[in-house]
mmCIF file of C-alpha atoms in Angstrom:
data_model
loop_
_atom_site.group_PDB
_atom_site.id
_atom_site.type_symbol
_atom_site.label_atom_id
_atom_site.label_comp_id
_atom_site.label_asym_id
_atom_site.label_seq_id
_atom_site.Cartn_x
_atom_site.Cartn_y
_atom_site.Cartn_z
ATOM 1 C CA MET A 16 0.000 0.000 0.000
ATOM 2 C CA LYS A 17 1.328 3.363 -0.947
ATOM 3 C CA THR A 18 0.844 6.464 1.154
ATOM 4 C CA LYS A 19 1.231 10.100 0.313
ATOM 5 C CA ASN A 20 2.672 12.661 2.647
ATOM 6 C CA TYR A 21 1.092 16.097 2.378
ATOM 7 C CA LEU A 22 3.548 18.801 3.337
ATOM 8 C CA ILE A 23 2.165 22.237 4.183
ATOM 9 C CA PRO A 24 4.616 25.088 3.997
ATOM 10 C CA PHE A 25 5.142 26.728 7.409
ATOM 11 C CA SER A 26 4.071 30.130 6.089
ATOM 12 C CA THR A 27 0.766 28.668 4.925
ATOM 13 C CA PHE A 28 0.227 27.067 8.347
ATOM 14 C CA LEU A 29 0.777 30.382 10.099
ATOM 15 C CA LEU A 30 -1.659 32.123 7.766
ATOM 16 C CA LEU A 31 -4.317 29.484 8.434
ATOM 17 C CA ALA A 32 -3.781 29.640 12.198
ATOM 18 C CA PHE A 33 -4.067 33.414 12.297
ATOM 19 C CA SER A 34 -7.186 33.263 10.127
ATOM 20 C CA LEU A 35 -8.864 30.857 12.539
ATOM 21 C CA LEU A 36 -7.820 32.969 15.504
ATOM 22 C CA PHE A 37 -9.202 36.103 13.872
ATOM 23 C CA VAL A 38 -12.556 34.499 13.098
ATOM 24 C CA GLY A 39 -12.825 33.076 16.627
ATOM 25 C CA CYS A 40 -12.067 36.434 18.234
ATOM 26 C CA GLU A 41 -14.492 38.263 15.963
ATOM 27 C CA ASP A 42 -17.325 35.894 16.902
ATOM 28 C CA GLU A 43 -16.502 36.285 20.586
ATOM 29 C CA VAL A 44 -16.540 40.084 20.371
ATOM 30 C CA ASN A 45 -19.910 40.037 18.612
ATOM 31 C CA ASP A 46 -21.357 37.739 21.278
ATOM 32 C CA ASN A 47 -20.033 39.892 24.101
ATOM 33 C CA ASN A 48 -21.406 43.042 22.512
ATOM 34 C CA TYR A 49 -24.799 41.407 22.117
ATOM 35 C CA LEU A 50 -24.790 40.115 25.671
ATOM 36 C CA SER A 51 -23.790 43.484 27.087
ATOM 37 C CA SER A 52 -26.658 45.305 25.338
ATOM 38 C CA SER A 53 -29.064 46.775 27.856
ATOM 39 C CA PHE A 54 -32.524 45.289 27.516
ATOM 40 C CA VAL A 55 -35.588 46.881 29.091
ATOM 41 C CA SER A 56 -38.797 45.014 29.849
ATOM 42 C CA PHE A 57 -42.135 45.261 31.612
ATOM 43 C CA SER A 58 -42.470 42.687 34.358
ATOM 44 C CA TYR A 59 -45.923 41.070 34.226
ATOM 45 C CA ASP A 60 -49.503 41.611 33.103
ATOM 46 C CA GLN A 61 -51.987 42.825 35.709
ATOM 47 C CA THR A 62 -55.738 42.731 36.350
ATOM 48 C CA VAL A 63 -57.639 45.365 38.312
ATOM 49 C CA ALA A 64 -61.287 44.988 39.367
ATOM 50 C CA MET A 65 -63.173 47.851 40.991
ATOM 51 C CA PRO A 66 -66.748 48.860 41.811
ATOM 52 C CA GLU A 67 -68.444 51.240 39.415
ATOM 53 C CA GLY A 68 -67.334 54.841 39.926
ATOM 54 C CA GLU A 69 -64.102 54.014 41.762
ATOM 55 C CA THR A 70 -60.504 54.694 40.703
ATOM 56 C CA GLU A 71 -57.412 52.489 41.045
ATOM 57 C CA VAL A 72 -53.744 53.386 40.606
ATOM 58 C CA VAL A 73 -51.792 50.542 38.980
ATOM 59 C CA ASP A 74 -48.045 50.447 39.684
ATOM 60 C CA VAL A 75 -46.155 49.227 36.619
ATOM 61 C CA PRO A 76 -42.504 48.289 37.264
ATOM 62 C CA VAL A 77 -39.982 48.336 34.413
ATOM 63 C CA PHE A 78 -36.700 46.423 34.583
ATOM 64 C CA ALA A 79 -33.347 46.714 32.793
ATOM 65 C CA SER A 80 -30.849 43.893 32.354
ATOM 66 C CA THR A 81 -27.920 46.101 33.442
ATOM 67 C CA PRO A 82 -27.501 49.337 35.441
ATOM 68 C CA SER A 83 -26.307 52.544 33.818
ATOM 69 C CA SER A 84 -24.369 55.560 35.047
ATOM 70 C CA VAL A 85 -27.092 57.881 33.721
ATOM 71 C CA ASP A 86 -30.870 58.032 33.928
ATOM 72 C CA ARG A 87 -32.573 56.117 31.129
ATOM 73 C CA THR A 88 -35.916 57.391 29.877
ATOM 74 C CA MET A 89 -38.082 55.352 27.517
ATOM 75 C CA ASP A 90 -41.125 56.630 25.654
ATOM 76 C CA VAL A 91 -44.335 54.761 26.519
ATOM 77 C CA TYR A 92 -47.149 54.280 24.011
ATOM 78 C CA ILE A 93 -50.620 52.741 24.000
ATOM 79 C CA ASP A 94 -50.703 49.810 21.597
ATOM 80 C CA ALA A 95 -53.467 49.682 18.994
ATOM 81 C CA SER A 96 -54.677 46.351 20.403
ATOM 82 C CA SER A 97 -56.014 48.101 23.542
ATOM 83 C CA THR A 98 -59.786 47.813 24.026
ATOM 84 C CA LEU A 99 -60.468 50.070 27.035
ATOM 85 C CA ASP A 100 -62.006 53.465 26.298
ATOM 86 C CA PRO A 101 -59.314 56.167 26.758
ATOM 87 C CA ALA A 102 -61.855 58.043 28.903
ATOM 88 C CA ASN A 103 -61.339 55.343 31.554
ATOM 89 C CA TYR A 104 -57.602 55.754 32.090
ATOM 90 C CA SER A 105 -54.518 57.939 31.958
ATOM 91 C CA ALA A 106 -50.958 56.722 31.426
ATOM 92 C CA PRO A 107 -47.607 58.553 31.393
ATOM 93 C CA SER A 108 -45.801 59.077 28.107
ATOM 94 C CA THR A 109 -42.388 58.119 29.542
ATOM 95 C CA VAL A 110 -40.807 55.924 32.199
ATOM 96 C CA THR A 111 -37.359 56.493 33.741
ATOM 97 C CA ILE A 112 -34.909 53.996 35.213
ATOM 98 C CA PRO A 113 -32.638 56.033 37.535
ATOM 99 C CA ALA A 114 -28.859 55.982 37.201
ATOM 100 C CA GLY A 115 -27.287 53.015 38.985
ATOM 101 C CA SER A 116 -30.583 51.113 39.112
ATOM 102 C CA THR A 117 -32.142 48.319 37.094
ATOM 103 C CA GLN A 118 -35.735 49.239 37.968
ATOM 104 C CA GLY A 119 -38.056 52.125 37.212
ATOM 105 C CA ASN A 120 -41.743 52.605 37.926
ATOM 106 C CA MET A 121 -44.742 54.220 36.292
ATOM 107 C CA GLN A 122 -48.375 54.550 37.355
ATOM 108 C CA VAL A 123 -51.501 54.053 35.273
ATOM 109 C CA VAL A 124 -54.720 55.523 36.692
ATOM 110 C CA VAL A 125 -57.882 53.556 35.839
ATOM 111 C CA THR A 126 -61.389 54.873 36.563
ATOM 112 C CA ASN A 127 -64.526 52.752 36.361
ATOM 113 C CA SER A 128 -66.626 55.594 34.985
ATOM 114 C CA PRO A 129 -68.172 55.168 32.508
ATOM 115 C CA ASN A 130 -68.820 51.592 33.611
ATOM 116 C CA ILE A 131 -66.207 49.241 32.146
ATOM 117 C CA GLY A 132 -68.373 46.135 32.514
ATOM 118 C CA PHE A 133 -67.780 42.761 34.115
ATOM 119 C CA GLY A 134 -66.188 41.287 30.998
ATOM 120 C CA GLY A 135 -63.351 43.783 31.212
ATOM 121 C CA ALA A 136 -61.247 45.653 28.672
ATOM 122 C CA THR A 137 -57.515 46.095 28.182
ATOM 123 C CA ILE A 138 -54.788 48.730 28.174
ATOM 124 C CA VAL A 139 -51.768 47.430 26.238
ATOM 125 C CA LEU A 140 -48.537 49.346 26.904
ATOM 126 C CA GLY A 141 -45.359 49.378 24.846
ATOM 127 C CA MET A 142 -41.984 51.154 25.034
ATOM 128 C CA THR A 143 -39.688 52.712 22.466
ATOM 129 C CA ALA A 144 -35.955 52.792 23.071
ATOM 130 C CA GLN A 145 -33.729 55.623 24.167
ATOM 131 C CA ALA A 146 -31.581 55.939 21.045
ATOM 132 C CA GLY A 147 -28.425 53.855 21.206
ATOM 133 C CA VAL A 148 -28.909 52.740 24.797
ATOM 134 C CA ASP A 149 -31.766 50.321 25.348
ATOM 135 C CA GLN A 150 -33.869 47.815 23.483
ATOM 136 C CA PRO A 151 -37.476 47.540 24.789
ATOM 137 C CA THR A 152 -37.654 43.778 24.577
ATOM 138 C CA THR A 153 -37.864 40.581 26.529
ATOM 139 C CA PHE A 154 -35.005 38.151 26.128
ATOM 140 C CA SER A 155 -34.027 34.648 27.179
ATOM 141 C CA GLY A 156 -31.084 32.315 26.697
ATOM 142 C CA SER A 157 -27.599 33.507 25.764
ATOM 143 C CA ALA A 158 -25.645 34.340 22.657
ATOM 144 C CA GLU A 159 -22.740 32.176 23.849
ATOM 145 C CA ALA A 160 -24.963 29.103 23.918
ATOM 146 C CA GLY A 161 -26.673 30.063 20.681
ATOM 147 C CA THR A 162 -30.053 30.217 22.441
ATOM 148 C CA LEU A 163 -30.584 33.978 22.698
ATOM 149 C CA SER A 164 -34.184 34.887 21.885
ATOM 150 C CA VAL A 165 -35.306 38.523 21.759
ATOM 151 C CA THR A 166 -38.929 39.570 21.285
ATOM 152 C CA THR A 167 -40.940 42.791 21.440
ATOM 153 C CA ASN A 168 -42.305 43.390 24.927
ATOM 154 C CA LEU A 169 -45.852 44.603 25.651
ATOM 155 C CA MET A 170 -47.655 44.771 28.977
ATOM 156 C CA THR A 171 -51.425 44.329 29.406
ATOM 157 C CA ILE A 172 -53.616 45.765 32.154
ATOM 158 C CA THR A 173 -57.086 44.204 32.204
ATOM 159 C CA ALA A 174 -59.660 46.421 33.924
ATOM 160 C CA LYS A 175 -63.162 45.308 34.847
ATOM 161 C CA THR A 176 -66.076 46.046 37.129
ATOM 162 C CA LEU A 177 -66.035 44.229 40.452
ATOM 163 C CA CYS A 178 -69.299 42.471 41.296
ATOM 164 C CA GLU A 179 -69.589 42.023 45.053
ATOM 165 C CA ASP A 180 -73.025 40.386 44.799
ATOM 166 C CA ASN A 181 -74.244 37.972 42.091
ATOM 167 C CA GLN A 182 -73.114 38.444 38.509
ATOM 168 C CA VAL A 183 -75.772 37.474 35.967
ATOM 169 C CA VAL A 184 -74.862 37.221 32.280
ATOM 170 C CA MET A 185 -77.556 37.299 29.589
ATOM 171 C CA GLU A 186 -76.700 36.533 25.962
ATOM 172 C CA PHE A 187 -79.167 37.485 23.227
ATOM 173 C CA THR A 188 -78.527 36.267 19.670
ATOM 174 C CA LEU A 189 -80.485 38.660 17.476
ATOM 175 C CA ASP A 190 -82.769 37.660 14.618
ATOM 176 C CA PRO A 191 -83.347 39.867 11.525
ATOM 177 C CA TRP A 192 -85.809 42.042 13.499
ATOM 178 C CA PRO A 193 -83.975 43.032 16.711
ATOM 179 C CA GLU A 194 -86.163 46.129 17.128
ATOM 180 C CA GLU A 195 -89.008 43.820 18.223
ATOM 181 C CA LEU A 196 -87.170 42.431 21.259
ATOM 182 C CA TYR A 197 -87.660 43.824 24.748
ATOM 183 C CA TRP A 198 -86.786 42.480 28.212
ATOM 184 C CA TRP A 199 -86.724 43.487 31.846
ATOM 185 C CA LEU A 200 -85.728 41.892 35.142
ATOM 186 C CA LEU A 201 -88.018 42.204 38.171
ATOM 187 C CA ASP A 202 -87.312 41.536 41.841
ATOM 188 C CA GLU A 203 -89.739 39.861 44.268
ATOM 189 C CA THR A 204 -91.717 43.094 44.706
ATOM 190 C CA GLY A 205 -92.177 43.562 40.953
ATOM 191 C CA THR A 206 -89.676 46.421 40.800
ATOM 192 C CA VAL A 207 -87.615 46.626 37.606
ATOM 193 C CA VAL A 208 -83.939 46.195 38.556
ATOM 194 C CA ALA A 209 -82.561 45.980 34.994
ATOM 195 C CA SER A 210 -83.877 46.338 31.459
ATOM 196 C CA ILE A 211 -82.894 46.779 27.835
ATOM 197 C CA GLY A 212 -83.823 50.463 28.082
ATOM 198 C CA THR A 213 -86.850 52.542 27.132
ATOM 199 C CA TYR A 214 -89.631 50.559 25.467
ATOM 200 C CA ALA A 215 -90.798 51.698 22.016
ATOM 201 C CA LEU A 216 -93.076 49.543 19.838
ATOM 202 C CA TYR A 217 -91.041 48.126 16.916
ATOM 203 C CA ALA A 218 -88.219 50.512 17.835
ATOM 204 C CA ASN A 219 -86.607 48.955 20.886
ATOM 205 C CA PRO A 220 -82.946 49.609 21.824
ATOM 206 C CA TYR A 221 -81.414 46.748 19.782
ATOM 207 C CA ALA A 222 -82.805 48.296 16.580
ATOM 208 C CA GLY A 223 -80.199 48.594 13.836
ATOM 209 C CA LEU A 224 -77.975 45.749 15.040
ATOM 210 C CA ALA A 225 -77.163 43.059 12.493
ATOM 211 C CA SER A 226 -78.891 39.698 12.479
ATOM 212 C CA GLY A 227 -76.747 37.133 14.297
ATOM 213 C CA THR A 228 -75.170 39.709 16.614
ATOM 214 C CA VAL A 229 -74.689 38.355 20.135
ATOM 215 C CA VAL A 230 -75.513 41.026 22.709
ATOM 216 C CA VAL A 231 -74.073 40.304 26.166
ATOM 217 C CA GLU A 232 -75.787 42.013 29.095
ATOM 218 C CA GLU A 233 -74.098 41.750 32.504
ATOM 219 C CA ILE A 234 -75.725 42.798 35.756
ATOM 220 C CA CYS A 235 -74.732 42.567 39.416
ATOM 221 C CA ILE A 236 -77.605 41.966 41.853
ATOM 222 C CA PRO A 237 -78.019 40.924 45.519
ATOM 223 C CA SER A 238 -79.185 37.456 46.501
ATOM 224 C CA GLY A 239 -82.921 36.976 46.080
ATOM 225 C CA THR A 240 -85.612 35.783 43.684
ATOM 226 C CA TYR A 241 -85.964 37.439 40.281
ATOM 227 C CA THR A 242 -88.139 37.120 37.193
ATOM 228 C CA LEU A 243 -86.842 37.800 33.688
ATOM 229 C CA GLU A 244 -89.578 38.713 31.190
ATOM 230 C CA ILE A 245 -88.868 38.740 27.450
ATOM 231 C CA TYR A 246 -91.235 40.166 24.823
ATOM 232 C CA ASP A 247 -91.392 40.196 21.029
ATOM 233 C CA ASP A 248 -93.582 42.916 19.496
ATOM 234 C CA TYR A 249 -94.521 40.943 16.371
ATOM 235 C CA GLY A 250 -95.132 37.732 18.297
ATOM 236 C CA ASP A 251 -92.850 35.437 16.309
ATOM 237 C CA GLY A 252 -90.069 35.069 18.880
ATOM 238 C CA GLY A 253 -86.430 35.872 18.254
ATOM 239 C CA GLY A 254 -82.971 34.344 18.389
ATOM 240 C CA PRO A 255 -81.465 32.056 21.052
ATOM 241 C CA ILE A 256 -81.153 33.423 24.599
ATOM 242 C CA THR A 257 -79.155 32.099 27.556
ATOM 243 C CA VAL A 258 -78.914 33.364 31.135
ATOM 244 C CA THR A 259 -76.118 32.199 33.458
ATOM 245 C CA SER A 260 -74.685 33.038 36.864
ATOM 246 C CA GLY A 261 -71.500 31.607 38.324
ATOM 247 C CA GLY A 262 -71.277 29.089 35.498
ATOM 248 C CA VAL A 263 -74.819 27.787 36.146
ATOM 249 C CA THR A 264 -77.424 28.070 33.369
ATOM 250 C CA LEU A 265 -80.566 29.718 34.747
ATOM 251 C CA PHE A 266 -82.500 29.886 31.480
ATOM 252 C CA SER A 267 -82.117 28.906 27.844
ATOM 253 C CA THR A 268 -84.355 29.145 24.778
ATOM 254 C CA ASP A 269 -83.900 28.649 21.052
ATOM 255 C CA GLY A 270 -86.000 31.773 20.479
ATOM 256 C CA ALA A 271 -89.286 30.082 19.583
ATOM 257 C CA PHE A 272 -91.257 31.794 22.351
ATOM 258 C CA GLY A 273 -93.875 33.684 20.348
ATOM 259 C CA SER A 274 -94.726 37.021 21.916
ATOM 260 C CA PHE A 275 -93.599 36.311 25.478
ATOM 261 C CA THR A 276 -91.532 34.071 27.747
ATOM 262 C CA SER A 277 -90.289 34.349 31.318
ATOM 263 C CA VAL A 278 -88.199 32.579 33.919
ATOM 264 C CA THR A 279 -88.003 32.944 37.705
ATOM 265 C CA PHE A 280 -84.765 32.081 39.501
ATOM 266 C CA THR A 281 -83.241 32.452 42.947
ATOM 267 C CA LEU A 282 -79.655 33.511 43.614
#
């Protein structure tokens, strides 16, 4: 068997060695630069529940991955995915992490007036970076291990009305003639405690809503016995209706109730 000996000139070996060293050092510098970047992130989503008319101040902490010798101020914006009416809250336009610290704080003021509702609505906050200093992101893993993951960071505050009694949820699926539907809820004395609004023959408050729309009505009432009365002006019924409280179905109909149906329940 013949063998061949491959001889590499010493100068070529040195060139190859220095090339490998240069590439290795360049990769290491890039990793270190990436790892030393200062990331800024919100901490966690929050939920605030309050009675109608009350106001809550929500403390929102902001964290940085590394301290800095100077104050760092990030612009704060309201993301387009927010669903809460701007009339219900106020939020600062900036948040500052003081020099030498890795934590800053901002406050969002939420007011339950007009009534937010039991289902709740959201304020979604985002940050934009201070140029050349911080990246408003969440991150995990490391560049050295090849597992660094960086994503845009948003923070959600869910605000809703607090029901301290019994929450009753009524769902009305509208038929093509929603203006014919009317309902009210009576207590044991016959007093109206909730209703669709002002009655008007063939012009009731759901008028103008599209067929198939699901209207969700939420009320908060003390324990007791109640009667829900549902009317249809034309007398041909309407769409499906369900009434629940605490996950228990109190009433359900497919809508074939003619001109009138009712249910009495105790909470």
